[in-house]
Amino acid sequence: MQSGTLELVCPAGNAAMLRAAVEAGADAVYLGLKNATNARHFPGLNFSPDELGASIAWAQQRGVRVFLAINTYPKEHNCSEWHRAIDHAAALGVDALILADLGLMAYARERFPELRLHASVQASATSAPALQLLARRFGVVRAVLPRVLSIDQVQQVARDAAPLEIEVFGFGGLCIMVEGRCSLSSYATGEAPNHQGACSPARFVSWEEKENGLEARLNGFLIDRYAPDEPAGYPTLCKGRFRVDGEIGYALESPTSLNTLDLLPQLKQCGVRAIKIEGRQRSVAYVRTVTQVWRRAIDALTANPERYTVQTAWQNELARISEGNQTTLGPYSRPWK
Ligand code: SF4
């Protein structure tokens, strides 16, 4: 990849998704182990240690970098599992570790001084001083910015935190809370992405066909009720429909996907180094489609920045796989400010 071009970082929830991302044109993939050390600890996802080694080798042979997310927070009694994950990743030759916990950053930096460290979105670092501290103290070379900043704020942080590389989310599901600090799932189930690696863990989810529709519950809490012909979503608390002041609706956030194709030139001008695609919990087809579209967009921007325009075909492809079949610029655009 040429220096100065945007790096396309794609999700690999399993080996098939990794293959799809690489074949569709990802510059890098990010993935996790089959345990609570990563924030997408769902059944059927992620990599065993053996699968991880084979997948890293397969991707790297094709010139694609592999980043391992160890981006949950251990507790005092179980740090050793997170340390083992770091040791293992370093031994297998991952290109970078994506970390959130300061103790883990210190551990990785001391034991593996040559290993690239990226600050996870879960680290909740949203200001240049916070990022500079991570760079200075732990040698962090890249940070994934939480999805709470406007485009102006991204520009300011990228400028002030340089030479630290900035990675931002370009497409996918939104987390409305400052990442790493949401306790909604924990409130309902006792388990949350921050420590156990899963928001709304599948074992707490139940579906029941009732007289007035399909009910989706999380640990007994009614999250949504769907009419017979209405597409049903996964019951995540922030995207549930609740009764507020006598009216039922999306009280916190409606299901929608972030889509920043329109902002791509601006993000590049801001000094953003990499675009991250959300969705390790989605399907192989999702990964293939999103990666293909974003590959075309980044290549078009690189080839001719002045003539970059978002193609209708790209938007149509992305709309098909977006949550609620709709997209948003999310916090990047705040017209009311
Ligand atoms: S409940 Fe929503 S905002 Fe909170 S962690 Fe889960 S997806 Fe993110």
GROMACS .gro file of C-alpha atoms and ligand atoms in nm:
model
  345
    1MET     CA    1   0.000   0.000   0.000
    2GLN     CA    2   0.135   0.346  -0.092
    3SER     CA    3   0.214   0.577   0.195
    4GLY     CA    4  -0.054   0.843   0.233
    5THR     CA    5  -0.335   0.619   0.109
    6LEU     CA    6  -0.618   0.516   0.333
    7GLU     CA    7  -0.590   0.167   0.476
    8LEU     CA    8  -0.907  -0.042   0.459
    9VAL     CA    9  -0.945  -0.245   0.780
   10CYS     CA   10  -1.216  -0.511   0.760
   11PRO     CA   11  -1.386  -0.743   1.008
   12ALA     CA   12  -1.303  -1.113   1.023
   13GLY     CA   13  -1.542  -1.284   1.262
   14ASN     CA   14  -1.420  -1.623   1.141
   15ALA     CA   15  -1.193  -1.780   0.879
   16ALA     CA   16  -1.456  -1.758   0.603
   17MET     CA   17  -1.504  -1.385   0.666
   18LEU     CA   18  -1.130  -1.334   0.669
   19ARG     CA   19  -1.105  -1.503   0.331
   20ALA     CA   20  -1.392  -1.291   0.194
   21ALA     CA   21  -1.233  -0.969   0.321
   22VAL     CA   22  -0.893  -1.052   0.174
   23GLU     CA   23  -1.039  -1.159  -0.163
   24ALA     CA   24  -1.255  -0.845  -0.177
   25GLY     CA   25  -0.960  -0.611  -0.128
   26ALA     CA   26  -0.901  -0.544   0.243
   27ASP     CA   27  -0.562  -0.398   0.333
   28ALA     CA   28  -0.591  -0.534   0.685
   29VAL     CA   29  -0.830  -0.750   0.885
   30TYR     CA   30  -0.908  -0.746   1.254
   31LEU     CA   31  -1.018  -1.048   1.451
   32GLY     CA   32  -1.037  -1.200   1.798
   33LEU     CA   33  -0.982  -1.518   1.996
   34LYS     CA   34  -1.265  -1.747   2.104
   35ASN     CA   35  -1.281  -1.608   2.458
   36ALA     CA   36  -1.373  -1.299   2.658
   37THR     CA   37  -1.055  -1.114   2.557
   38ASN     CA   38  -1.234  -0.952   2.264
   39ALA     CA   39  -1.552  -0.746   2.245
   40ARG     CA   40  -1.731  -0.978   2.002
   41HIS     CA   41  -1.734  -1.292   2.214
   42PHE     CA   42  -2.038  -1.455   2.055
   43PRO     CA   43  -2.097  -1.826   1.993
   44GLY     CA   44  -1.971  -1.940   1.653
   45LEU     CA   45  -1.740  -1.643   1.608
   46ASN     CA   46  -1.368  -1.589   1.642
   47PHE     CA   47  -1.056  -1.802   1.619
   48SER     CA   48  -0.903  -2.086   1.817
   49PRO     CA   49  -0.525  -2.053   1.866
   50ASP     CA   50  -0.463  -2.301   1.579
   51GLU     CA   51  -0.706  -2.127   1.343
   52LEU     CA   52  -0.548  -1.796   1.429
   53GLY     CA   53  -0.199  -1.908   1.330
   54ALA     CA   54  -0.316  -2.048   0.996
   55SER     CA   55  -0.527  -1.741   0.920
   56ILE     CA   56  -0.248  -1.495   1.001
   57ALA     CA   57  -0.012  -1.683   0.769
   58TRP     CA   58  -0.273  -1.703   0.491
   59ALA     CA   59  -0.353  -1.330   0.505
   60GLN     CA   60   0.007  -1.213   0.538
   61GLN     CA   61   0.112  -1.425   0.238
   62ARG     CA   62  -0.136  -1.215   0.041
   63GLY     CA   63   0.001  -0.887   0.170
   64VAL     CA   64  -0.283  -0.826   0.415
   65ARG     CA   65  -0.205  -0.723   0.771
   66VAL     CA   66  -0.373  -0.890   1.068
   67PHE     CA   67  -0.469  -0.700   1.383
   68LEU     CA   68  -0.580  -0.895   1.689
   69ALA     CA   69  -0.838  -0.729   1.913
   70ILE     CA   70  -0.774  -0.793   2.282
   71ASN     CA   71  -1.001  -0.508   2.369
   72THR     CA   72  -1.196  -0.604   2.679
   73TYR     CA   73  -1.100  -0.527   3.037
   74PRO     CA   74  -0.967  -0.809   3.257
   75LYS     CA   75  -1.038  -0.815   3.626
   76GLU     CA   76  -0.777  -0.868   3.894
   77HIS     CA   77  -0.847  -1.241   3.923
   78ASN     CA   78  -0.836  -1.324   3.551
   79CYS     CA   79  -0.557  -1.109   3.401
   80SER     CA   80  -0.360  -1.421   3.313
   81GLU     CA   81  -0.605  -1.514   3.033
   82TRP     CA   82  -0.551  -1.173   2.869
   83HIS     CA   83  -0.173  -1.201   2.917
   84ARG     CA   84  -0.175  -1.545   2.753
   85ALA     CA   85  -0.365  -1.399   2.458
   86ILE     CA   86  -0.099  -1.128   2.413
   87ASP     CA   87   0.186  -1.381   2.443
   88HIS     CA   88   0.015  -1.604   2.192
   89ALA     CA   89  -0.052  -1.325   1.944
   90ALA     CA   90   0.308  -1.207   1.960
   91ALA     CA   91   0.438  -1.560   1.905
   92LEU     CA   92   0.214  -1.599   1.598
   93GLY     CA   93   0.336  -1.273   1.444
   94VAL     CA   94   0.025  -1.055   1.438
   95ASP     CA   95   0.089  -0.717   1.278
   96ALA     CA   96  -0.068  -0.526   1.567
   97LEU     CA   97  -0.258  -0.570   1.890
   98ILE     CA   98  -0.572  -0.365   1.945
   99LEU     CA   99  -0.585  -0.297   2.318
  100ALA     CA  100  -0.809  -0.098   2.552
  101ASP     CA  101  -0.681  -0.168   2.903
  102LEU     CA  102  -0.382   0.036   3.023
  103GLY     CA  103  -0.241  -0.258   3.221
  104LEU     CA  104  -0.243  -0.472   2.909
  105MET     CA  105  -0.075  -0.196   2.709
  106ALA     CA  106   0.202  -0.184   2.972
  107TYR     CA  107   0.233  -0.565   2.970
  108ALA     CA  108   0.255  -0.583   2.590
  109ARG     CA  109   0.501  -0.293   2.565
  110GLU     CA  110   0.734  -0.437   2.828
  111ARG     CA  111   0.735  -0.793   2.694
  112PHE     CA  112   0.720  -0.722   2.321
  113PRO     CA  113   0.881  -0.383   2.254
  114GLU     CA  114   0.871  -0.434   1.877
  115LEU     CA  115   0.501  -0.517   1.854
  116ARG     CA  116   0.270  -0.246   1.713
  117LEU     CA  117   0.003  -0.139   1.958
  118HIS     CA  118  -0.325   0.019   1.852
  119ALA     CA  119  -0.563   0.181   2.100
  120SER     CA  120  -0.905   0.020   2.063
  121VAL     CA  121  -1.223   0.218   2.030
  122GLN     CA  122  -1.299   0.056   2.366
  123ALA     CA  123  -1.020   0.264   2.522
  124SER     CA  124  -1.255   0.564   2.489
  125ALA     CA  125  -0.971   0.803   2.407
  126THR     CA  126  -1.128   1.102   2.232
  127SER     CA  127  -0.877   1.384   2.282
  128ALA     CA  128  -0.526   1.450   2.159
  129PRO     CA  129  -0.379   1.470   2.513
  130ALA     CA  130  -0.525   1.127   2.596
  131LEU     CA  131  -0.384   0.980   2.275
  132GLN     CA  132  -0.046   1.147   2.323
  133LEU     CA  133  -0.028   0.994   2.669
  134LEU     CA  134  -0.093   0.647   2.524
  135ALA     CA  135   0.176   0.707   2.262
  136ARG     CA  136   0.430   0.840   2.508
  137ARG     CA  137   0.371   0.596   2.790
  138PHE     CA  138   0.295   0.276   2.601
  139GLY     CA  139   0.425   0.332   2.250
  140VAL     CA  140   0.076   0.319   2.095
  141VAL     CA  141   0.113   0.405   1.725
  142ARG     CA  142  -0.251   0.413   1.617
  143ALA     CA  143  -0.586   0.486   1.780
  144VAL     CA  144  -0.934   0.389   1.671
  145LEU     CA  145  -1.152   0.689   1.756
  146PRO     CA  146  -1.483   0.627   1.935
  147ARG     CA  147  -1.791   0.698   1.726
  148VAL     CA  148  -1.885   1.012   1.914
  149LEU     CA  149  -1.678   1.280   1.742
  150SER     CA  150  -1.791   1.524   1.474
  151ILE     CA  151  -1.581   1.559   1.158
  152ASP     CA  152  -1.435   1.884   1.293
  153GLN     CA  153  -1.335   1.713   1.614
  154VAL     CA  154  -1.177   1.425   1.420
  155GLN     CA  155  -0.974   1.679   1.226
  156GLN     CA  156  -0.858   1.853   1.540
  157VAL     CA  157  -0.763   1.529   1.716
  158ALA     CA  158  -0.580   1.394   1.408
  159ARG     CA  159  -0.384   1.718   1.375
  160ASP     CA  160  -0.295   1.752   1.741
  161ALA     CA  161  -0.217   1.384   1.804
  162ALA     CA  162   0.014   1.345   1.502
  163PRO     CA  163   0.227   1.148   1.431
  164LEU     CA  164  -0.003   0.897   1.601
  165GLU     CA  165  -0.214   0.733   1.328
  166ILE     CA  166  -0.589   0.779   1.342
  167GLU     CA  167  -0.835   0.507   1.239
  168VAL     CA  168  -1.206   0.584   1.221
  169PHE     CA  169  -1.518   0.381   1.160
  170GLY     CA  170  -1.642   0.418   0.805
  171PHE     CA  171  -1.934   0.179   0.795
  172GLY     CA  172  -2.142  -0.045   1.020
  173GLY     CA  173  -2.345  -0.057   1.337
  174LEU     CA  174  -2.333   0.227   1.587
  175CYS     CA  175  -2.276   0.219   1.958
  176ILE     CA  176  -2.440   0.529   2.100
  177MET     CA  177  -2.244   0.525   2.425
  178VAL     CA  178  -1.883   0.627   2.466
  179GLU     CA  179  -1.733   0.292   2.388
  180GLY     CA  180  -1.589   0.096   2.675
  181ARG     CA  181  -1.831   0.254   2.920
  182CYS     CA  182  -2.176   0.124   2.829
  183SER     CA  183  -2.345  -0.075   3.105
  184LEU     CA  184  -2.687  -0.137   2.947
  185SER     CA  185  -2.619  -0.503   2.871
  186SER     CA  186  -2.464  -0.546   3.213
  187TYR     CA  187  -2.773  -0.396   3.375
  188ALA     CA  188  -3.001  -0.647   3.203
  189THR     CA  189  -2.785  -0.959   3.209
  190GLY     CA  190  -2.486  -0.905   3.437
  191GLU     CA  191  -2.264  -0.936   3.128
  192ALA     CA  192  -2.141  -0.662   2.896
  193PRO     CA  193  -1.888  -0.609   2.618
  194ASN     CA  194  -1.642  -0.442   2.850
  195HIS     CA  195  -1.553  -0.747   3.058
  196GLN     CA  196  -1.724  -1.052   2.906
  197GLY     CA  197  -1.689  -0.946   2.544
  198ALA     CA  198  -2.054  -0.954   2.439
  199CYS     CA  199  -2.332  -0.699   2.440
  200SER     CA  200  -2.665  -0.881   2.484
  201PRO     CA  201  -2.510  -1.231   2.507
  202ALA     CA  202  -2.701  -1.486   2.300
  203ARG     CA  203  -2.778  -1.714   2.596
  204PHE     CA  204  -2.996  -1.439   2.746
  205VAL     CA  205  -3.191  -1.385   2.425
  206SER     CA  206  -3.534  -1.541   2.371
  207TRP     CA  207  -3.794  -1.513   2.098
  208GLU     CA  208  -4.160  -1.595   2.134
  209GLU     CA  209  -4.447  -1.575   1.890
  210LYS     CA  210  -4.738  -1.412   2.073
  211GLU     CA  211  -5.087  -1.306   1.973
  212ASN     CA  212  -4.975  -0.948   1.903
  213GLY     CA  213  -4.642  -1.022   1.739
  214LEU     CA  214  -4.298  -1.174   1.777
  215GLU     CA  215  -4.145  -1.077   2.111
  216ALA     CA  216  -3.769  -1.045   2.155
  217ARG     CA  217  -3.647  -1.051   2.514
  218LEU     CA  218  -3.313  -1.012   2.685
  219ASN     CA  219  -3.299  -1.196   3.017
  220GLY     CA  220  -3.674  -1.157   3.040
  221PHE     CA  221  -3.682  -0.783   2.955
  222LEU     CA  222  -3.904  -0.713   2.655
  223ILE     CA  223  -3.678  -0.534   2.404
  224ASP     CA  224  -3.904  -0.531   2.099
  225ARG     CA  225  -4.223  -0.667   1.951
  226TYR     CA  226  -4.247  -0.716   1.574
  227ALA     CA  227  -4.554  -0.717   1.354
  228PRO     CA  228  -4.597  -1.029   1.134
  229ASP     CA  229  -4.430  -0.884   0.823
  230GLU     CA  230  -4.176  -0.668   1.005
  231PRO     CA  231  -3.807  -0.768   0.988
  232ALA     CA  232  -3.683  -0.858   1.335
  233GLY     CA  233  -3.348  -0.739   1.468
  234TYR     CA  234  -3.121  -0.876   1.739
  235PRO     CA  235  -3.245  -0.755   2.078
  236THR     CA  236  -2.985  -0.500   2.180
  237LEU     CA  237  -3.099  -0.270   2.460
  238CYS     CA  238  -2.999   0.057   2.298
  239LYS     CA  239  -3.200  -0.033   1.986
  240GLY     CA  240  -3.513  -0.157   2.160
  241ARG     CA  241  -3.859  -0.003   2.139
  242PHE     CA  242  -3.998   0.108   2.473
  243ARG     CA  243  -4.296   0.295   2.607
  244VAL     CA  244  -4.196   0.651   2.702
  245ASP     CA  245  -4.461   0.908   2.799
  246GLY     CA  246  -4.729   0.675   2.669
  247GLU     CA  247  -4.571   0.630   2.326
  248ILE     CA  248  -4.383   0.325   2.201
  249GLY     CA  249  -4.072   0.395   1.996
  250TYR     CA  250  -3.696   0.378   1.976
  251ALA     CA  251  -3.615   0.553   2.301
  252LEU     CA  252  -3.237   0.560   2.257
  253GLU     CA  253  -3.142   0.482   1.899
  254SER     CA  254  -3.315   0.352   1.588
  255PRO     CA  255  -3.152   0.064   1.401
  256THR     CA  256  -2.933   0.222   1.136
  257SER     CA  257  -2.581   0.185   0.999
  258LEU     CA  258  -2.307   0.443   0.986
  259ASN     CA  259  -2.207   0.515   0.626
  260THR     CA  260  -1.936   0.772   0.556
  261LEU     CA  261  -1.878   0.723   0.183
  262ASP     CA  262  -1.978   1.090   0.135
  263LEU     CA  263  -1.721   1.201   0.390
  264LEU     CA  264  -1.431   0.998   0.254
  265PRO     CA  265  -1.241   1.291   0.095
  266GLN     CA  266  -1.283   1.496   0.412
  267LEU     CA  267  -1.166   1.212   0.633
  268LYS     CA  268  -0.856   1.175   0.420
  269GLN     CA  269  -0.789   1.548   0.428
  270CYS     CA  270  -0.822   1.540   0.806
  271GLY     CA  271  -0.519   1.313   0.814
  272VAL     CA  272  -0.711   0.995   0.894
  273ARG     CA  273  -0.487   0.696   0.818
  274ALA     CA  274  -0.733   0.404   0.814
  275ILE     CA  275  -1.102   0.329   0.766
  276LYS     CA  276  -1.251   0.056   0.980
  277ILE     CA  277  -1.554  -0.147   0.881
  278GLU     CA  278  -1.766  -0.267   1.173
  279GLY     CA  279  -1.929  -0.610   1.172
  280ARG     CA  280  -1.742  -0.916   1.294
  281GLN     CA  281  -2.081  -1.051   1.404
  282ARG     CA  282  -2.232  -1.012   1.055
  283SER     CA  283  -2.220  -1.261   0.764
  284VAL     CA  284  -1.961  -1.357   0.504
  285ALA     CA  285  -2.179  -1.191   0.238
  286TYR     CA  286  -2.186  -0.868   0.441
  287VAL     CA  287  -1.806  -0.863   0.473
  288ARG     CA  288  -1.759  -0.933   0.104
  289THR     CA  289  -2.007  -0.666  -0.008
  290VAL     CA  290  -1.886  -0.390   0.223
  291THR     CA  291  -1.521  -0.460   0.150
  292GLN     CA  292  -1.579  -0.455  -0.226
  293VAL     CA  293  -1.766  -0.125  -0.214
  294TRP     CA  294  -1.514   0.046   0.011
  295ARG     CA  295  -1.222  -0.087  -0.194
  296ARG     CA  296  -1.374   0.076  -0.503
  297ALA     CA  297  -1.437   0.401  -0.318
  298ILE     CA  298  -1.087   0.429  -0.170
  299ASP     CA  299  -0.928   0.339  -0.503
  300ALA     CA  300  -1.139   0.602  -0.681
  301LEU     CA  301  -1.039   0.864  -0.426
  302THR     CA  302  -0.672   0.770  -0.449
  303ALA     CA  303  -0.673   0.772  -0.829
  304ASN     CA  304  -0.843   1.107  -0.868
  305PRO     CA  305  -0.933   1.298  -0.551
  306GLU     CA  306  -1.087   1.593  -0.740
  307ARG     CA  307  -1.329   1.374  -0.933
  308TYR     CA  308  -1.435   1.148  -0.645
  309THR     CA  309  -1.811   1.101  -0.637
  310VAL     CA  310  -2.012   0.842  -0.453
  311GLN     CA  311  -2.167   0.602  -0.703
  312THR     CA  312  -2.537   0.522  -0.667
  313ALA     CA  313  -2.454   0.154  -0.714
  314TRP     CA  314  -2.224   0.165  -0.408
  315GLN     CA  315  -2.494   0.322  -0.194
  316ASN     CA  316  -2.752   0.071  -0.312
  317GLU     CA  317  -2.524  -0.219  -0.226
  318LEU     CA  318  -2.462  -0.081   0.122
  319ALA     CA  319  -2.829   0.005   0.183
  320ARG     CA  320  -2.920  -0.362   0.130
  321ILE     CA  321  -2.706  -0.475   0.420
  322SER     CA  322  -2.753  -0.182   0.654
  323GLU     CA  323  -2.934  -0.215   0.985
  324GLY     CA  324  -3.297  -0.117   0.938
  325ASN     CA  325  -3.208  -0.070   0.567
  326GLN     CA  326  -3.105   0.288   0.643
  327THR     CA  327  -2.778   0.472   0.691
  328THR     CA  328  -2.656   0.780   0.874
  329LEU     CA  329  -2.346   0.998   0.906
  330GLY     CA  330  -2.388   0.953   1.280
  331PRO     CA  331  -2.195   1.192   1.504
  332TYR     CA  332  -1.966   1.303   1.218
  333SER     CA  333  -2.242   1.536   1.106
  334ARG     CA  334  -2.402   1.764   1.364
  335PRO     CA  335  -2.595   2.021   1.162
  336TRP     CA  336  -2.754   2.163   1.477
  337LYS     CA  337  -2.418   2.286   1.612
  338SF4     S1  338  -2.617  -0.158   2.447
  338SF4    FE1  339  -2.584  -0.048   2.253
  338SF4     S2  340  -2.453   0.125   2.308
  338SF4    FE2  341  -2.437  -0.025   2.474
  338SF4     S3  342  -2.259  -0.154   2.419
  338SF4    FE3  343  -2.444  -0.254   2.339
  338SF4     S4  344  -2.458  -0.182   2.126
  338SF4    FE4  345  -2.320  -0.039   2.234
   0.00000   0.00000   0.00000
